[in-house]
Structure formats: C-alpha cells, structure tokens
mmCIF file of C-alpha atoms and ligand atoms in Angstrom:
data_model
loop_
_atom_site.group_PDB
_atom_site.id
_atom_site.type_symbol
_atom_site.label_atom_id
_atom_site.label_comp_id
_atom_site.label_asym_id
_atom_site.label_seq_id
_atom_site.Cartn_x
_atom_site.Cartn_y
_atom_site.Cartn_z
ATOM 1 C CA MET J 1 75.046 117.403 80.366
ATOM 2 C CA GLY J 2 75.238 116.119 83.978
ATOM 3 C CA ILE J 3 74.643 118.092 87.147
ATOM 4 C CA ILE J 4 76.728 121.157 87.897
ATOM 5 C CA LEU J 5 78.445 120.999 91.280
ATOM 6 C CA LYS J 6 80.253 123.244 93.740
ATOM 7 C CA ILE J 7 83.468 121.440 94.538
ATOM 8 C CA GLY J 8 86.190 122.149 97.102
ATOM 9 C CA ILE J 9 89.640 120.806 96.199
ATOM 10 C CA THR J 10 92.587 120.465 98.567
ATOM 11 C CA CYS J 11 96.096 119.423 97.570
ATOM 12 C CA TYR J 12 99.761 120.066 98.261
ATOM 13 C CA PRO J 13 100.236 123.186 96.160
ATOM 14 C CA THR J 14 103.945 123.344 95.441
ATOM 15 C CA TYR J 15 105.567 119.939 94.979
ATOM 16 C CA GLY J 16 104.666 116.809 93.143
ATOM 17 C CA GLY J 17 102.275 115.369 90.642
ATOM 18 C CA SER J 18 99.360 115.087 93.080
ATOM 19 C CA GLY J 19 99.126 118.893 93.201
ATOM 20 C CA VAL J 20 99.440 119.082 89.415
ATOM 21 C CA ILE J 21 96.617 116.571 88.908
ATOM 22 C CA ALA J 22 94.381 118.275 91.494
ATOM 23 C CA THR J 23 94.912 121.655 89.837
ATOM 24 C CA GLU J 24 94.421 120.424 86.285
ATOM 25 C CA LEU J 25 91.313 118.553 87.404
ATOM 26 C CA GLY J 26 89.911 121.745 88.951
ATOM 27 C CA LYS J 27 90.654 123.676 85.745
ATOM 28 C CA GLY J 28 89.052 120.929 83.627
ATOM 29 C CA LEU J 29 85.940 120.816 85.823
ATOM 30 C CA ALA J 30 85.581 124.621 85.811
ATOM 31 C CA LYS J 31 85.698 124.604 82.002
ATOM 32 C CA LYS J 32 82.714 122.265 82.107
ATOM 33 C CA GLY J 33 80.713 124.660 84.278
ATOM 34 C CA HIS J 34 81.428 123.450 87.821
ATOM 35 C CA GLU J 35 82.399 125.978 90.498
ATOM 36 C CA ILE J 36 85.767 125.133 92.046
ATOM 37 C CA HIS J 37 87.195 126.312 95.381
ATOM 38 C CA PHE J 38 90.844 125.432 95.996
ATOM 39 C CA ILE J 39 91.715 125.350 99.692
ATOM 40 C CA SER J 40 95.412 125.185 100.568
ATOM 41 C CA TYR J 41 98.250 127.066 102.278
ATOM 42 C CA LYS J 42 99.517 128.437 98.969
ATOM 43 C CA MET J 43 98.198 129.062 95.468
ATOM 44 C CA PRO J 44 98.749 125.809 93.509
ATOM 45 C CA LEU J 45 101.608 126.207 91.025
ATOM 46 C CA ARG J 46 99.567 125.513 87.910
ATOM 47 C CA LEU J 47 96.841 127.969 88.925
ATOM 48 C CA ASP J 48 98.899 130.534 87.105
ATOM 49 C CA ARG J 49 96.187 133.050 86.228
ATOM 50 C CA CYS J 50 92.604 133.995 86.976
ATOM 51 C CA TYR J 51 90.303 131.279 85.603
ATOM 52 C CA ASP J 52 86.513 131.516 85.273
ATOM 53 C CA ARG J 53 84.612 129.783 88.089
ATOM 54 C CA ILE J 54 87.807 129.072 90.082
ATOM 55 C CA TYR J 55 88.447 130.546 93.535
ATOM 56 C CA PHE J 56 91.387 130.167 95.870
ATOM 57 C CA HIS J 57 91.118 130.209 99.676
ATOM 58 C CA GLU J 58 94.387 130.446 101.555
ATOM 59 C CA VAL J 59 94.748 128.573 104.813
ATOM 60 C CA GLU J 60 96.548 130.710 107.345
ATOM 61 C CA VAL J 61 98.995 128.698 109.349
ATOM 62 C CA LEU J 62 98.896 129.857 112.918
ATOM 63 C CA SER J 63 102.247 130.605 114.475
ATOM 64 C CA TYR J 64 102.469 130.922 118.240
ATOM 65 C CA PRO J 65 105.501 130.310 120.449
ATOM 66 C CA LEU J 66 103.753 127.425 122.171
ATOM 67 C CA PHE J 67 103.325 125.605 118.878
ATOM 68 C CA GLU J 68 106.696 124.258 117.921
ATOM 69 C CA TYR J 69 104.820 122.555 115.054
ATOM 70 C CA PRO J 70 101.913 124.698 113.783
ATOM 71 C CA PRO J 71 98.726 122.559 113.620
ATOM 72 C CA TYR J 72 98.186 122.862 109.844
ATOM 73 C CA ALA J 73 95.679 120.002 109.646
ATOM 74 C CA LEU J 74 93.402 121.866 112.066
ATOM 75 C CA SER J 75 93.787 125.256 110.362
ATOM 76 C CA LEU J 76 92.902 123.487 107.117
ATOM 77 C CA ALA J 77 89.859 121.799 108.708
ATOM 78 C CA SER J 78 88.638 125.151 109.996
ATOM 79 C CA LYS J 79 89.006 126.790 106.589
ATOM 80 C CA MET J 80 87.350 123.836 104.856
ATOM 81 C CA GLY J 81 84.424 124.044 107.308
ATOM 82 C CA GLU J 82 84.034 127.755 106.575
ATOM 83 C CA ILE J 83 84.111 127.247 102.799
ATOM 84 C CA ILE J 84 81.702 124.290 102.939
ATOM 85 C CA GLU J 85 79.206 126.399 104.826
ATOM 86 C CA TYR J 86 79.480 129.778 103.134
ATOM 87 C CA GLN J 87 80.160 128.653 99.567
ATOM 88 C CA ASN J 88 77.635 125.811 99.690
ATOM 89 C CA ILE J 89 80.174 123.203 98.685
ATOM 90 C CA GLU J 90 78.641 119.833 97.783
ATOM 91 C CA ILE J 91 81.785 117.769 97.155
ATOM 92 C CA LEU J 92 85.068 118.139 99.023
ATOM 93 C CA HIS J 93 87.773 116.375 97.024
ATOM 94 C CA VAL J 94 91.117 115.965 98.758
ATOM 95 C CA HIS J 95 94.298 114.787 97.045
ATOM 96 C CA TYR J 96 96.857 112.825 99.083
ATOM 97 C CA CYS J 97 95.368 111.136 102.103
ATOM 98 C CA ILE J 98 97.425 112.622 104.896
ATOM 99 C CA PRO J 99 96.387 114.901 106.515
ATOM 100 C CA HIS J 100 93.810 116.120 103.989
ATOM 101 C CA SER J 101 91.194 113.391 104.464
ATOM 102 C CA ILE J 102 91.340 113.848 108.233
ATOM 103 C CA SER J 103 90.936 117.632 107.900
ATOM 104 C CA GLY J 104 88.022 117.023 105.517
ATOM 105 C CA TYR J 105 86.371 114.666 107.985
ATOM 106 C CA ILE J 106 86.690 117.213 110.816
ATOM 107 C CA ALA J 107 85.358 119.970 108.518
ATOM 108 C CA LYS J 108 82.320 117.835 107.772
ATOM 109 C CA GLN J 109 81.653 117.431 111.483
ATOM 110 C CA ILE J 110 81.977 121.128 112.292
ATOM 111 C CA SER J 111 79.975 122.447 109.344
ATOM 112 C CA ASN J 112 76.195 122.508 109.395
ATOM 113 C CA LYS J 113 76.076 120.667 106.082
ATOM 114 C CA LYS J 114 76.270 117.001 106.939
ATOM 115 C CA ASP J 115 75.295 115.907 103.418
ATOM 116 C CA ILE J 116 78.576 117.120 101.925
ATOM 117 C CA LYS J 117 80.521 114.247 100.367
ATOM 118 C CA LEU J 118 84.214 113.772 101.089
ATOM 119 C CA ILE J 119 86.266 112.170 98.323
ATOM 120 C CA THR J 120 89.901 111.185 98.812
ATOM 121 C CA THR J 121 92.290 110.451 95.951
ATOM 122 C CA LEU J 122 95.273 108.301 96.888
ATOM 123 C CA HIS J 123 98.390 109.249 94.944
ATOM 124 C CA GLY J 124 101.236 107.053 96.066
ATOM 125 C CA THR J 125 103.517 107.718 98.970
ATOM 126 C CA ASP J 126 100.505 108.599 101.139
ATOM 127 C CA ILE J 127 100.013 104.808 101.041
ATOM 128 C CA THR J 128 103.360 103.281 100.135
ATOM 129 C CA LEU J 129 105.681 105.358 102.273
ATOM 130 C CA VAL J 130 103.938 107.696 104.670
ATOM 131 C CA GLY J 131 100.745 105.717 105.099
ATOM 132 C CA ASN J 132 102.282 102.446 106.168
ATOM 133 C CA GLU J 133 104.867 103.976 108.489
ATOM 134 C CA PRO J 134 103.524 102.185 111.594
ATOM 135 C CA SER J 135 102.626 105.392 113.433
ATOM 136 C CA PHE J 136 100.698 106.723 110.413
ATOM 137 C CA LEU J 137 98.898 103.524 109.479
ATOM 138 C CA PRO J 138 95.864 103.865 111.782
ATOM 139 C CA VAL J 139 95.227 107.488 110.847
ATOM 140 C CA THR J 140 95.559 106.789 107.103
ATOM 141 C CA LYS J 141 93.218 103.806 107.391
ATOM 142 C CA PHE J 142 90.767 106.011 109.263
ATOM 143 C CA GLY J 143 91.007 108.732 106.584
ATOM 144 C CA ILE J 144 90.125 106.148 103.921
ATOM 145 C CA GLU J 145 87.256 104.632 105.920
ATOM 146 C CA VAL J 146 85.576 107.957 106.726
ATOM 147 C CA SER J 147 85.722 109.206 103.120
ATOM 148 C CA ASP J 148 82.474 108.875 101.179
ATOM 149 C CA GLY J 149 84.430 107.964 98.071
ATOM 150 C CA VAL J 150 88.035 106.909 97.483
ATOM 151 C CA THR J 151 89.907 106.806 94.198
ATOM 152 C CA ALA J 152 93.449 105.659 93.410
ATOM 153 C CA VAL J 153 95.615 106.712 90.468
ATOM 154 C CA SER J 154 96.358 103.101 89.417
ATOM 155 C CA ASP J 155 95.165 99.551 90.001
ATOM 156 C CA TYR J 156 98.534 98.890 91.581
ATOM 157 C CA LEU J 157 97.888 101.522 94.251
ATOM 158 C CA LYS J 158 94.299 100.377 94.749
ATOM 159 C CA ASN J 159 95.330 96.753 95.286
ATOM 160 C CA ARG J 160 98.209 97.673 97.545
ATOM 161 C CA THR J 161 95.858 99.750 99.679
ATOM 162 C CA TYR J 162 93.410 96.849 100.013
ATOM 163 C CA LYS J 163 96.238 94.495 100.896
ATOM 164 C CA GLU J 164 98.160 96.600 103.372
ATOM 165 C CA PHE J 165 95.370 98.593 104.980
ATOM 166 C CA ASN J 166 92.682 95.936 105.060
ATOM 167 C CA VAL J 167 90.000 98.556 104.336
ATOM 168 C CA SER J 168 86.404 97.666 103.546
ATOM 169 C CA LYS J 169 85.867 100.816 101.477
ATOM 170 C CA GLU J 170 85.512 100.298 97.729
ATOM 171 C CA ILE J 171 88.288 102.100 95.865
ATOM 172 C CA GLN J 172 87.911 103.135 92.239
ATOM 173 C CA THR J 173 90.874 103.543 89.920
ATOM 174 C CA ILE J 174 90.834 106.789 87.975
ATOM 175 C CA TYR J 175 94.091 107.257 86.115
ATOM 176 C CA ASN J 176 96.116 110.435 86.023
ATOM 177 C CA PHE J 177 95.845 112.486 82.876
ATOM 178 C CA VAL J 178 97.430 115.158 80.739
ATOM 179 C CA ASP J 179 96.011 117.776 78.388
ATOM 180 C CA THR J 180 97.295 116.445 75.051
ATOM 181 C CA LYS J 181 96.481 119.786 73.396
ATOM 182 C CA ILE J 182 99.103 121.417 75.635
ATOM 183 C CA PHE J 183 101.524 118.518 76.052
ATOM 184 C CA ARG J 184 102.410 117.962 72.410
ATOM 185 C CA LYS J 185 105.624 118.009 70.419
ATOM 186 C CA ILE J 186 106.548 121.516 69.277
ATOM 187 C CA GLU J 187 109.515 122.066 66.962
ATOM 188 C CA ASN J 188 112.083 124.288 68.671
ATOM 189 C CA ASP J 189 115.354 124.461 66.745
ATOM 190 C CA ARG J 190 116.756 127.199 68.937
ATOM 191 C CA LEU J 191 116.456 125.072 72.073
ATOM 192 C CA LYS J 192 117.706 121.974 70.291
ATOM 193 C CA LYS J 193 120.805 123.857 69.111
ATOM 194 C CA ARG J 194 121.372 125.246 72.601
ATOM 195 C CA PHE J 195 121.606 121.804 74.171
ATOM 196 C CA ALA J 196 122.820 119.767 71.221
ATOM 197 C CA PRO J 197 124.833 122.051 68.944
ATOM 198 C CA LYS J 198 126.467 119.116 67.166
ATOM 199 C CA GLY J 199 123.255 117.122 66.794
ATOM 200 C CA GLU J 200 123.810 115.079 69.958
ATOM 201 C CA LYS J 201 120.865 112.988 71.193
ATOM 202 C CA ILE J 202 119.005 114.608 74.081
ATOM 203 C CA ILE J 203 118.044 112.446 77.068
ATOM 204 C CA SER J 204 115.927 113.954 79.834
ATOM 205 C CA HIS J 205 114.718 113.263 83.346
ATOM 206 C CA ILE J 206 112.284 115.288 85.447
ATOM 207 C CA SER J 207 111.679 114.754 89.144
ATOM 208 C CA ASN J 208 111.924 116.112 92.654
ATOM 209 C CA PHE J 209 115.322 114.409 93.065
ATOM 210 C CA ARG J 210 114.256 112.437 96.110
ATOM 211 C CA PRO J 211 116.016 109.115 96.862
ATOM 212 C CA LEU J 212 113.017 107.174 95.500
ATOM 213 C CA LYS J 213 113.656 108.661 92.042
ATOM 214 C CA ARG J 214 117.130 107.075 91.889
ATOM 215 C CA ILE J 215 118.998 109.937 90.226
ATOM 216 C CA ASP J 216 122.124 107.834 90.657
ATOM 217 C CA ASN J 217 120.562 105.326 88.249
ATOM 218 C CA VAL J 218 119.824 108.118 85.762
ATOM 219 C CA VAL J 219 123.466 109.261 85.788
ATOM 220 C CA ASN J 220 124.814 105.698 85.611
ATOM 221 C CA ILE J 221 122.546 104.801 82.674
ATOM 222 C CA PHE J 222 123.542 107.986 80.866
ATOM 223 C CA ASN J 223 127.251 107.322 81.433
ATOM 224 C CA PHE J 224 126.818 103.864 79.924
ATOM 225 C CA ILE J 225 124.885 105.211 76.902
ATOM 226 C CA LEU J 226 127.566 107.845 76.368
ATOM 227 C CA LYS J 227 130.098 105.160 75.527
ATOM 228 C CA GLU J 228 128.088 104.350 72.374
ATOM 229 C CA VAL J 229 125.992 107.415 71.572
ATOM 230 C CA ASP J 230 126.901 111.092 71.332
ATOM 231 C CA ALA J 231 124.389 112.498 73.834
ATOM 232 C CA VAL J 232 123.574 115.090 76.493
ATOM 233 C CA LEU J 233 121.473 114.670 79.626
ATOM 234 C CA LEU J 234 118.978 117.278 80.835
ATOM 235 C CA LEU J 235 118.215 116.977 84.548
ATOM 236 C CA ILE J 236 115.096 119.012 85.289
ATOM 237 C CA GLY J 237 113.919 119.660 88.840
ATOM 238 C CA ASP J 238 115.626 119.883 92.179
ATOM 239 C CA GLY J 239 115.744 118.154 95.516
ATOM 240 C CA PRO J 240 117.860 116.361 98.095
ATOM 241 C CA ASP J 241 119.805 114.079 95.723
ATOM 242 C CA ARG J 242 120.906 116.781 93.300
ATOM 243 C CA VAL J 243 124.281 117.227 94.972
ATOM 244 C CA LYS J 244 124.873 113.468 94.904
ATOM 245 C CA ALA J 245 124.262 113.530 91.133
ATOM 246 C CA GLU J 246 126.572 116.525 90.682
ATOM 247 C CA VAL J 247 129.346 114.729 92.552
ATOM 248 C CA MET J 248 128.823 111.602 90.408
ATOM 249 C CA CYS J 249 129.111 113.664 87.216
ATOM 250 C CA ARG J 250 132.364 115.239 88.433
ATOM 251 C CA GLU J 251 133.812 111.848 89.307
ATOM 252 C CA MET J 252 132.764 110.428 85.926
ATOM 253 C CA ASN J 253 134.126 113.495 84.209
ATOM 254 C CA ILE J 254 130.899 114.072 82.275
ATOM 255 C CA CYS J 255 129.909 117.515 83.616
ATOM 256 C CA ASP J 256 130.029 119.048 80.125
ATOM 257 C CA ARG J 257 127.401 116.485 79.024
ATOM 258 C CA VAL J 258 124.963 116.882 81.924
ATOM 259 C CA LYS J 259 122.868 120.045 82.262
ATOM 260 C CA PHE J 260 121.277 120.619 85.655
ATOM 261 C CA LEU J 261 118.397 122.924 84.740
ATOM 262 C CA GLY J 262 116.696 123.149 88.150
ATOM 263 C CA LYS J 263 112.942 123.669 88.430
ATOM 264 C CA GLN J 264 111.459 124.684 85.099
ATOM 265 C CA ASP J 265 108.079 125.904 83.889
ATOM 266 C CA GLY J 266 108.633 125.272 80.178
ATOM 267 C CA ILE J 267 108.400 121.490 80.427
ATOM 268 C CA VAL J 268 106.695 121.058 77.039
ATOM 269 C CA ASP J 269 109.588 122.803 75.246
ATOM 270 C CA LEU J 270 112.152 120.672 77.029
ATOM 271 C CA LEU J 271 110.295 117.423 76.375
ATOM 272 C CA SER J 272 109.769 118.408 72.746
ATOM 273 C CA VAL J 273 113.504 118.485 72.087
ATOM 274 C CA SER J 274 114.121 115.225 73.973
ATOM 275 C CA ASP J 275 114.855 111.939 72.206
ATOM 276 C CA LEU J 276 114.480 109.742 75.284
ATOM 277 C CA PHE J 277 113.098 110.062 78.835
ATOM 278 C CA LEU J 278 114.451 108.081 81.794
ATOM 279 C CA MET J 279 112.453 107.095 84.891
ATOM 280 C CA PRO J 280 114.459 104.412 86.716
ATOM 281 C CA SER J 281 112.592 104.951 90.009
ATOM 282 C CA GLU J 282 112.490 102.638 92.974
ATOM 283 C CA LEU J 283 108.700 102.851 92.857
ATOM 284 C CA GLU J 284 105.988 104.900 91.142
ATOM 285 C CA SER J 285 102.306 104.439 91.783
ATOM 286 C CA PHE J 286 101.728 106.133 88.432
ATOM 287 C CA GLY J 287 104.632 108.244 87.060
ATOM 288 C CA LEU J 288 103.055 111.471 85.845
ATOM 289 C CA SER J 289 106.183 112.885 84.201
ATOM 290 C CA ALA J 290 106.504 109.712 82.106
ATOM 291 C CA LEU J 291 102.952 110.375 80.886
ATOM 292 C CA GLU J 292 103.858 113.983 80.017
ATOM 293 C CA ALA J 293 106.903 112.767 78.075
ATOM 294 C CA MET J 294 104.811 110.187 76.188
ATOM 295 C CA SER J 295 102.305 112.878 75.295
ATOM 296 C CA CYS J 296 105.168 114.815 73.672
ATOM 297 C CA GLU J 297 106.123 111.692 71.672
ATOM 298 C CA VAL J 298 109.193 110.919 73.759
ATOM 299 C CA PRO J 299 109.856 107.193 74.325
ATOM 300 C CA VAL J 300 110.324 106.337 78.001
ATOM 301 C CA ILE J 301 112.601 103.792 79.614
ATOM 302 C CA ALA J 302 111.392 103.098 83.142
ATOM 303 C CA SER J 303 111.594 100.600 85.977
ATOM 304 C CA ASP J 304 109.222 97.696 85.785
ATOM 305 C CA VAL J 305 107.452 98.733 89.008
ATOM 306 C CA GLY J 306 104.109 99.843 90.437
ATOM 307 C CA GLY J 307 101.620 101.649 88.223
ATOM 308 C CA LEU J 308 104.162 102.279 85.442
ATOM 309 C CA LYS J 309 103.099 98.926 84.033
ATOM 310 C CA GLU J 310 99.579 100.267 83.463
ATOM 311 C CA LEU J 311 100.884 103.284 81.621
ATOM 312 C CA ILE J 312 103.765 101.982 79.535
ATOM 313 C CA VAL J 313 103.079 98.958 77.359
ATOM 314 C CA GLU J 314 105.275 97.301 74.731
ATOM 315 C CA ASN J 315 106.300 99.659 71.917
ATOM 316 C CA THR J 316 105.034 102.807 73.672
ATOM 317 C CA GLY J 317 108.059 102.761 75.944
ATOM 318 C CA TYR J 318 110.137 100.110 77.668
ATOM 319 C CA LEU J 319 110.013 98.661 81.174
ATOM 320 C CA ILE J 320 113.196 97.087 82.469
ATOM 321 C CA GLY J 321 113.861 95.419 85.824
ATOM 322 C CA LYS J 322 114.403 97.859 88.696
ATOM 323 C CA ASN J 323 118.045 98.952 89.048
ATOM 324 C CA ASN J 324 119.106 97.052 85.912
ATOM 325 C CA ILE J 325 121.399 99.843 84.732
ATOM 326 C CA GLU J 326 122.965 97.873 81.921
ATOM 327 C CA GLY J 327 119.582 96.673 80.619
ATOM 328 C CA MET J 328 118.165 100.190 80.587
ATOM 329 C CA ALA J 329 121.292 101.607 78.976
ATOM 330 C CA LYS J 330 121.299 98.941 76.253
ATOM 331 C CA LYS J 331 117.656 99.660 75.452
ATOM 332 C CA GLY J 332 118.481 103.380 75.375
ATOM 333 C CA ILE J 333 121.349 102.777 72.940
ATOM 334 C CA GLU J 334 119.036 100.698 70.735
ATOM 335 C CA ILE J 335 116.368 103.411 70.616
ATOM 336 C CA LEU J 336 118.809 106.268 70.092
ATOM 337 C CA SER J 337 120.633 104.401 67.308
ATOM 338 C CA ASP J 338 117.495 103.618 65.341
ATOM 339 C CA GLU J 339 115.496 106.696 64.345
ATOM 340 C CA ASN J 340 112.636 104.556 63.005
ATOM 341 C CA LEU J 341 112.271 102.738 66.320
ATOM 342 C CA ARG J 342 112.489 106.022 68.241
ATOM 343 C CA GLU J 343 109.782 107.649 66.131
ATOM 344 C CA PHE J 344 107.618 104.523 66.139
ATOM 345 C CA SER J 345 107.760 104.292 69.965
ATOM 346 C CA GLY J 346 107.110 108.037 70.364
ATOM 347 C CA GLU J 347 104.093 107.949 68.057
ATOM 348 C CA ASN J 348 102.673 104.870 69.781
ATOM 349 C CA ALA J 349 103.182 106.542 73.153
ATOM 350 C CA ARG J 350 101.268 109.608 72.001
ATOM 351 C CA LYS J 351 98.399 107.473 70.647
ATOM 352 C CA ARG J 352 98.129 105.589 73.938
ATOM 353 C CA VAL J 353 97.993 108.828 75.919
ATOM 354 C CA GLU J 354 95.333 110.277 73.599
ATOM 355 C CA GLU J 355 93.196 107.166 73.901
ATOM 356 C CA PHE J 356 93.388 106.455 77.628
ATOM 357 C CA PHE J 357 94.949 109.345 79.562
ATOM 358 C CA ASP J 358 93.753 112.559 77.970
ATOM 359 C CA ILE J 359 92.028 115.177 80.135
ATOM 360 C CA ASP J 360 88.869 114.765 78.020
ATOM 361 C CA VAL J 361 88.821 111.043 78.813
ATOM 362 C CA ILE J 362 89.516 111.285 82.547
ATOM 363 C CA VAL J 363 87.642 114.398 83.761
ATOM 364 C CA PRO J 364 84.272 112.837 82.766
ATOM 365 C CA GLN J 365 85.218 109.799 84.867
ATOM 366 C CA TYR J 366 85.604 112.062 87.908
ATOM 367 C CA GLU J 367 82.298 113.784 87.106
ATOM 368 C CA LYS J 368 80.549 110.419 86.894
ATOM 369 C CA TYR J 369 82.121 109.372 90.185
ATOM 370 C CA TYR J 370 80.990 112.608 91.890
ATOM 371 C CA GLU J 371 77.445 111.974 90.681
ATOM 372 C CA GLU J 372 77.492 108.417 92.008
ATOM 373 C CA VAL J 373 78.774 109.485 95.419
ATOM 374 C CA HIS J 374 76.605 112.650 95.576
HETATM 375 O O1 GMT O 401 106.331 111.093 95.314
HETATM 376 C C1 GMT O 401 105.512 111.592 96.054
HETATM 377 O O2 GMT O 401 105.279 111.265 97.188
HETATM 378 C C2 GMT O 401 104.770 112.724 95.583
HETATM 379 C C3 GMT O 401 103.542 112.318 94.873
HETATM 380 C C4 GMT O 401 103.078 113.592 94.254
HETATM 381 O O3 GMT O 401 102.432 114.365 94.945
HETATM 382 O O4 GMT O 401 103.491 113.820 93.130
HETATM 383 O O5 GMT O 401 103.809 111.347 93.842
HETATM 384 C C5 GMT O 401 102.865 110.344 93.658
HETATM 385 O O6 GMT O 401 101.732 110.898 92.974
HETATM 386 C C6 GMT O 401 101.925 111.213 91.591
HETATM 387 C C7 GMT O 401 100.626 111.810 91.049
HETATM 388 O O7 GMT O 401 99.558 110.920 91.180
HETATM 389 C C8 GMT O 401 102.345 109.948 90.830
HETATM 390 O O8 GMT O 401 102.532 110.255 89.464
HETATM 391 C C9 GMT O 401 103.653 109.420 91.416
HETATM 392 O O9 GMT O 401 103.969 108.204 90.771
HETATM 393 C C10 GMT O 401 103.479 109.166 92.911
HETATM 394 N N1 GMT O 401 104.791 108.878 93.480
HETATM 395 C C11 GMT O 401 105.125 107.672 93.921
HETATM 396 O O10 GMT O 401 104.374 106.716 93.891
HETATM 397 C C12 GMT O 401 106.502 107.551 94.426
#
C-alpha cells in the first residue's frame, strides 16, 4: 500500500462531468484510506451522503453592494488557504483550470505550508472554449505553469493544450472513469414498458443541452431513424437549447415520440433500458456520458471528434463525421435492426470500459501521480 495523503479537492459542484469525476475520485480515494476535503461553493451533487474520511468546506461568496460581481476566486483562495493550514493538506487537486488553479496558487502563497503541491486537471472547455478566449489565455496559461502537476482527461486535450498554450509544463493523460459495479445493466421491465409499451426501441441522450452538444443533431438523427424503426427518444438533462429541441419536435410532429425527462438522478436505470445512445457533439475532450452508457452495455453513436476517439473504438460504438446526420442515422438504423450487432457492440463496450476506464484502474493512476509530484 502506498502513502496515505490528506487531499483537498475543488471542482464545480453542480454542472458537468468535471464535478462528477472530481467527486467520484474523492470517494474512491477515501475508500482507499486517504482523507479528502472538498472545497467549493456548494456540496457536490454526487456527495449524496456522509462518507468516511470525506469532509466538505463551503466557500462563502461575499455579497456587498460595491461588488457587482462577487470575487469568488478570492473567497475560494482564502478558504483553500485556511484548509491547507488547519487540516494539514498535502495535495490540493483542482478540477477545471479557471479559476481554480489560480485560487490554488494564491492559497499556496498565503498559507504557511509552501510544500503543498497543487495539481490541476484539465477537463475540456477550460482549454478549448474558455481558456483560449483571448482575454482568458494568459491567465489559463499561468494557471497551468504554476501548478506542480497537470493532468488532462485525454491525449487530445493534452496535445491541444501543448499546441495552443505553448506551455513547458509536462501534462499527463489520466482518463475519466466510471464505477462499473454501479454503472451496469439492470433489468427494469416496468421502466421499459413505461417508455416503450409496444416494444419500441429506446434511444437516449444525456447532456446539459448547451449549443456544443448539438441537440438539434440528436432530434434530426432520431427523426431520420423513425422513418425506418419504431422508436422513442429519451432526452435527459436540461439547458439553454432545450426549447429549441422542443420547437423542432413540434414542427416535426414527433412530440409523442420524444420524452423530455429533465435532470435525472436515476441515470443507470435509464441507460439500462436504452438500446442506443447518441452523442453528436461539436466537440468533446472526453465524453463522460458516453462512457457511462458503454458501461451499461449501450452502443454509442458519436461524432468523430476530440477525445471520443480514445474512448470509442470499432465495434464498441461508432464514430461518424461531425454533423453527418444521415450517416449517424443510417448506423443507428443498422444497429437497431440487428439485435446481434446491438448486443455484440454493447458487450464489447462494457469490456472496454472494464479494462481501461474502471474506477479501480484509474484511481491508482491518480495515487501514483500524487506520489510522484509529492
Ligand atoms: O462542457 C463543459 O464545459 C463542461 C465540462 C464538465 O465539467 O463536464 O465538460 C468537459 O469535461 C468532461 C469531464 O472531463 C468531459 O467528459 C467533457 O467531454 C468535457 N466537455 C467538452 O470537452 C465539451
């Protein structure tokens, strides 16, 4: 057994896969004996009960009439500094570069413990969208350079960071992961009958419905598939493009076939009854919900972009050119019309997740990295 550490973890607690990964990582590390202190403005969503060796420290966001925009990054730095000092934190691991790495750097300067190591995990839009917005580029680059260790969730993201940020820091890829003991196919006839009373095929999509996710593509692909296959579409999640999708469904006259389920906790149940998962995004540095679907033996059709290529390989799912609606729909029809192919792809997907992306494979990689940086 390696050394036991006291680790501070900061993430965005409510939205997105980066918060999910940070929380699951903290839970996985605590199970292995490490002491974990989450520091954020809200309890992370997946920290749904009291876990052994896990503590939560809420950052109070100061409101004062003078501050039209409350200085969250500074409140966070202050809280991090306090926790570093009084909880004897040895590693501060921040997820999503902006502003967390900067807050971590400030916390290191204000605490009396200069030997604390700051590790930043890059997740995606901190680099691809937010980070290279010209006004954010210098501060993101600085956040990377001042971190003692930097990891990225895919080789794609690592290489893009090297290319666009011209950083000298060595970045290590550590892939995202899922707990395959939790994310597994569970028979649920009641749910299946609820959504597909006549045995229709169930297609699903989970996201935050932001433009990058291309919900319009999801609806267009589904509408195409519907011409050949008796199917329903489950849209899980919520966000800015939901209304656009609702309008599309009305115009296509397919509202009875599309179920907008909003944000859901019971993802495993919903994936378990799904026959196909769609992720036709503009870009994904990894694509965590595709991984969760694969773990539940659901074949994925996704855009041939970013880190999805490292996750989905031939016969575990299918990558089709970005925005190629017809291509994705045709592949969907093929999979849904051939139960052997569907099962074969789902089983292969599960095997790939178990071998390369299971929590028991990835958490030790983080532990090893902490030890190297420590
Ligand atoms: O899309 C975002 O900006 C949110 C971010 C997140 O916090 O979920 O998503 C990124 O990180 C995820 C977890 O590592 C990845 O699975 C997503 O692919 C990545 N999003 C993009 O690259 C667009």
